[in-house]
Amino acid sequence: MAKCSVCGKPAVYVAKYEGKAYCADHFLKWFDKRVRKTIRKYRMFGPKEHIVVAVSGGKDSLAALHYMSRLSKRVPGWTVEALLIDEGIEGYRPITIRDFKRWAEEWGVSYRIVSFKEEIGASLDEIIKLGLEKGLPYQPCTYCGVFRRYLLNKAAREMDATVLVTGHNLDDEVQTFMMNILRHDMDRMSRLGPTTDAGTEYFVRRAKIFYEIPEKEIVIYSMLHGFFPEFVECPYARLGFRWDVRHYINLLEERYPGIKYNILKSALDVSQAVRKTRPPQHPQLCKICGEPSKGPVCRACELRIMLGLLEKPDWFELPKK
Ligand code: SF4
Ligand code: ZN
């Protein structure tokens, strides 16, 4: 059995990429040190912040809420709230909402739950059916991603958030980078990174406190703190492109420990280089809903029109695809 590289007690985790092992106590200290370093390195927070943590009920975002709720107790100018988007995915979301409520209440964090059904007009399960009826491609994760990002920004702004913390980890970031390369999506590439630029009155600034932390280590953090949520997987997850990309990157990491960190460094360099070639766009406001948008109508309203959840204004032409 591996021994802790610091004290020699039985190890709970071996960090192959570092050639070190850690017992429970030293793992938690090492974890904390690295998250703090990430926060400092990318200047994630100022002395006064109203931090809203975006929680899905899964381990990463629950760990982010746990971490921030504890850290904020030591910083007098910080307050923390949680925000959960209920997409409406049967057999999956109700379980994660149950876990989320239980832990948020135990940690004394107030929260808001916003649902697709109320805000968009249909649950994700219904949206997928509507899409098929309208002859649109089968794309659960696209609908989910567009509407979730839309609602996260809108709800966080309504909660007066100065920053929106998400549970994205090293694995998520590396997968997104590879997906952008494979799809040649330079628009999304330019938005990668540990934080977004300073917030505006329309956009709430984002921060990923686990940007440099592998997924596996967040699992151990949650288990050692006793809040590992029940494992449930979104029924649409295996249909997504991300699933395959994740599988191949994990294979590479097994064979070449540390490769994820190399990809992360490339991701940071490439996204910064791409950003320089694209002058910052001043967001317009969607003519239908008033939310920030790249064009006269935001992507969420465009999708709602295509799905028949919103009436098409006469002046608006749907994009031809
Ligand atoms: Fe949404 Fe796709 Fe993630 Fe499921 S796997 S929660 S549909 S983005
Ligand atoms: Zn809109």
Coordinates of N, CA and C in Angstrom, one line a residue, residues 31 53-67 165-172 209-210 213-219 221-222 227-229 246:
F31 N -5.0 19.9 -1.2 CA -6.1 20.3 -2.1 C -6.4 21.8 -1.8
V53 N -22.9 30.5 -6.3 CA -22.3 29.3 -6.8 C -23.3 28.6 -7.6
A54 N -23.0 28.3 -8.9 CA -23.9 27.5 -9.8 C -23.8 26.0 -9.4
V55 N -24.9 25.5 -9.0 CA -24.8 24.1 -8.5 C -25.8 23.2 -9.3
S56 N -25.2 22.0 -9.7 CA -26.1 21.1 -10.4 C -26.6 19.9 -9.5
G57 N -25.9 19.8 -8.3 CA -26.2 18.7 -7.4 C -25.2 17.6 -7.6
G58 N -24.4 17.7 -8.6 CA -23.3 16.7 -8.8 C -22.1 17.0 -7.9
K59 N -21.2 16.1 -7.9 CA -20.1 16.3 -6.9 C -19.2 17.6 -7.1
D60 N -19.0 18.0 -8.4 CA -18.1 19.1 -8.6 C -18.7 20.4 -8.1
S61 N -19.9 20.6 -8.4 CA -20.5 21.9 -8.0 C -20.9 21.9 -6.5
L62 N -21.2 20.7 -6.0 CA -21.4 20.7 -4.5 C -20.1 20.9 -3.8
A63 N -19.0 20.4 -4.3 CA -17.7 20.6 -3.7 C -17.4 22.1 -3.8
A64 N -17.7 22.8 -4.9 CA -17.5 24.2 -5.0 C -18.3 25.0 -4.0
L65 N -19.5 24.6 -3.8 CA -20.4 25.3 -2.8 C -19.8 25.0 -1.4
H66 N -19.4 23.8 -1.1 CA -18.8 23.5 0.2 C -17.6 24.3 0.5
Y67 N -16.7 24.3 -0.5 CA -15.4 25.1 -0.4 C -15.7 26.6 -0.2
V165 N -19.6 31.5 -9.5 CA -18.6 30.4 -9.4 C -19.2 29.1 -9.9
T166 N -18.4 28.4 -10.8 CA -18.9 27.1 -11.3 C -17.9 26.0 -10.8
G167 N -18.4 24.8 -10.9 CA -17.6 23.7 -10.4 C -16.7 23.1 -11.5
H168 N -16.5 23.8 -12.6 CA -15.7 23.2 -13.7 C -14.3 22.9 -13.2
N169 N -13.9 21.7 -13.6 CA -12.5 21.3 -13.1 C -11.6 21.1 -14.3
L170 N -10.4 20.7 -14.0 CA -9.3 20.5 -15.0 C -9.8 19.6 -16.2
D171 N -10.5 18.5 -15.9 CA -11.0 17.6 -16.9 C -12.0 18.3 -17.8
D172 N -12.9 19.0 -17.2 CA -13.9 19.7 -18.1 C -13.3 20.7 -19.0
I209 N -13.1 27.8 -9.7 CA -12.1 27.7 -8.6 C -11.3 26.3 -8.7
F210 N -11.9 25.4 -9.4 CA -11.2 24.1 -9.6 C -10.6 23.9 -11.0
I213 N -7.7 21.6 -10.9 CA -7.9 20.4 -10.0 C -8.6 19.3 -10.8
P214 N -7.9 18.1 -10.9 CA -8.5 17.0 -11.6 C -9.8 16.5 -11.0
E215 N -10.7 16.0 -11.8 CA -12.0 15.5 -11.3 C -11.9 14.5 -10.2
K216 N -10.9 13.5 -10.4 CA -10.7 12.5 -9.4 C -10.5 13.1 -8.0
E217 N -9.8 14.2 -7.9 CA -9.4 14.8 -6.6 C -10.6 15.4 -6.0
I218 N -11.6 15.9 -6.8 CA -12.8 16.5 -6.2 C -13.6 15.3 -5.6
V219 N -13.6 14.2 -6.3 CA -14.3 13.0 -5.7 C -13.8 12.7 -4.3
Y221 N -12.1 14.7 -2.3 CA -12.4 15.8 -1.4 C -13.9 15.6 -0.8
S222 N -14.8 15.3 -1.7 CA -16.2 15.2 -1.3 C -16.4 14.0 -0.4
F227 N -19.8 14.2 1.9 CA -21.0 14.6 1.2 C -21.1 14.1 -0.2
F228 N -20.5 12.9 -0.4 CA -20.4 12.4 -1.8 C -21.9 12.1 -2.2
P229 N -22.4 12.8 -3.2 CA -23.8 12.6 -3.6 C -24.0 11.3 -4.3
R246 N -13.8 12.7 -23.6 CA -13.4 12.4 -22.2 C -12.7 11.0 -22.1

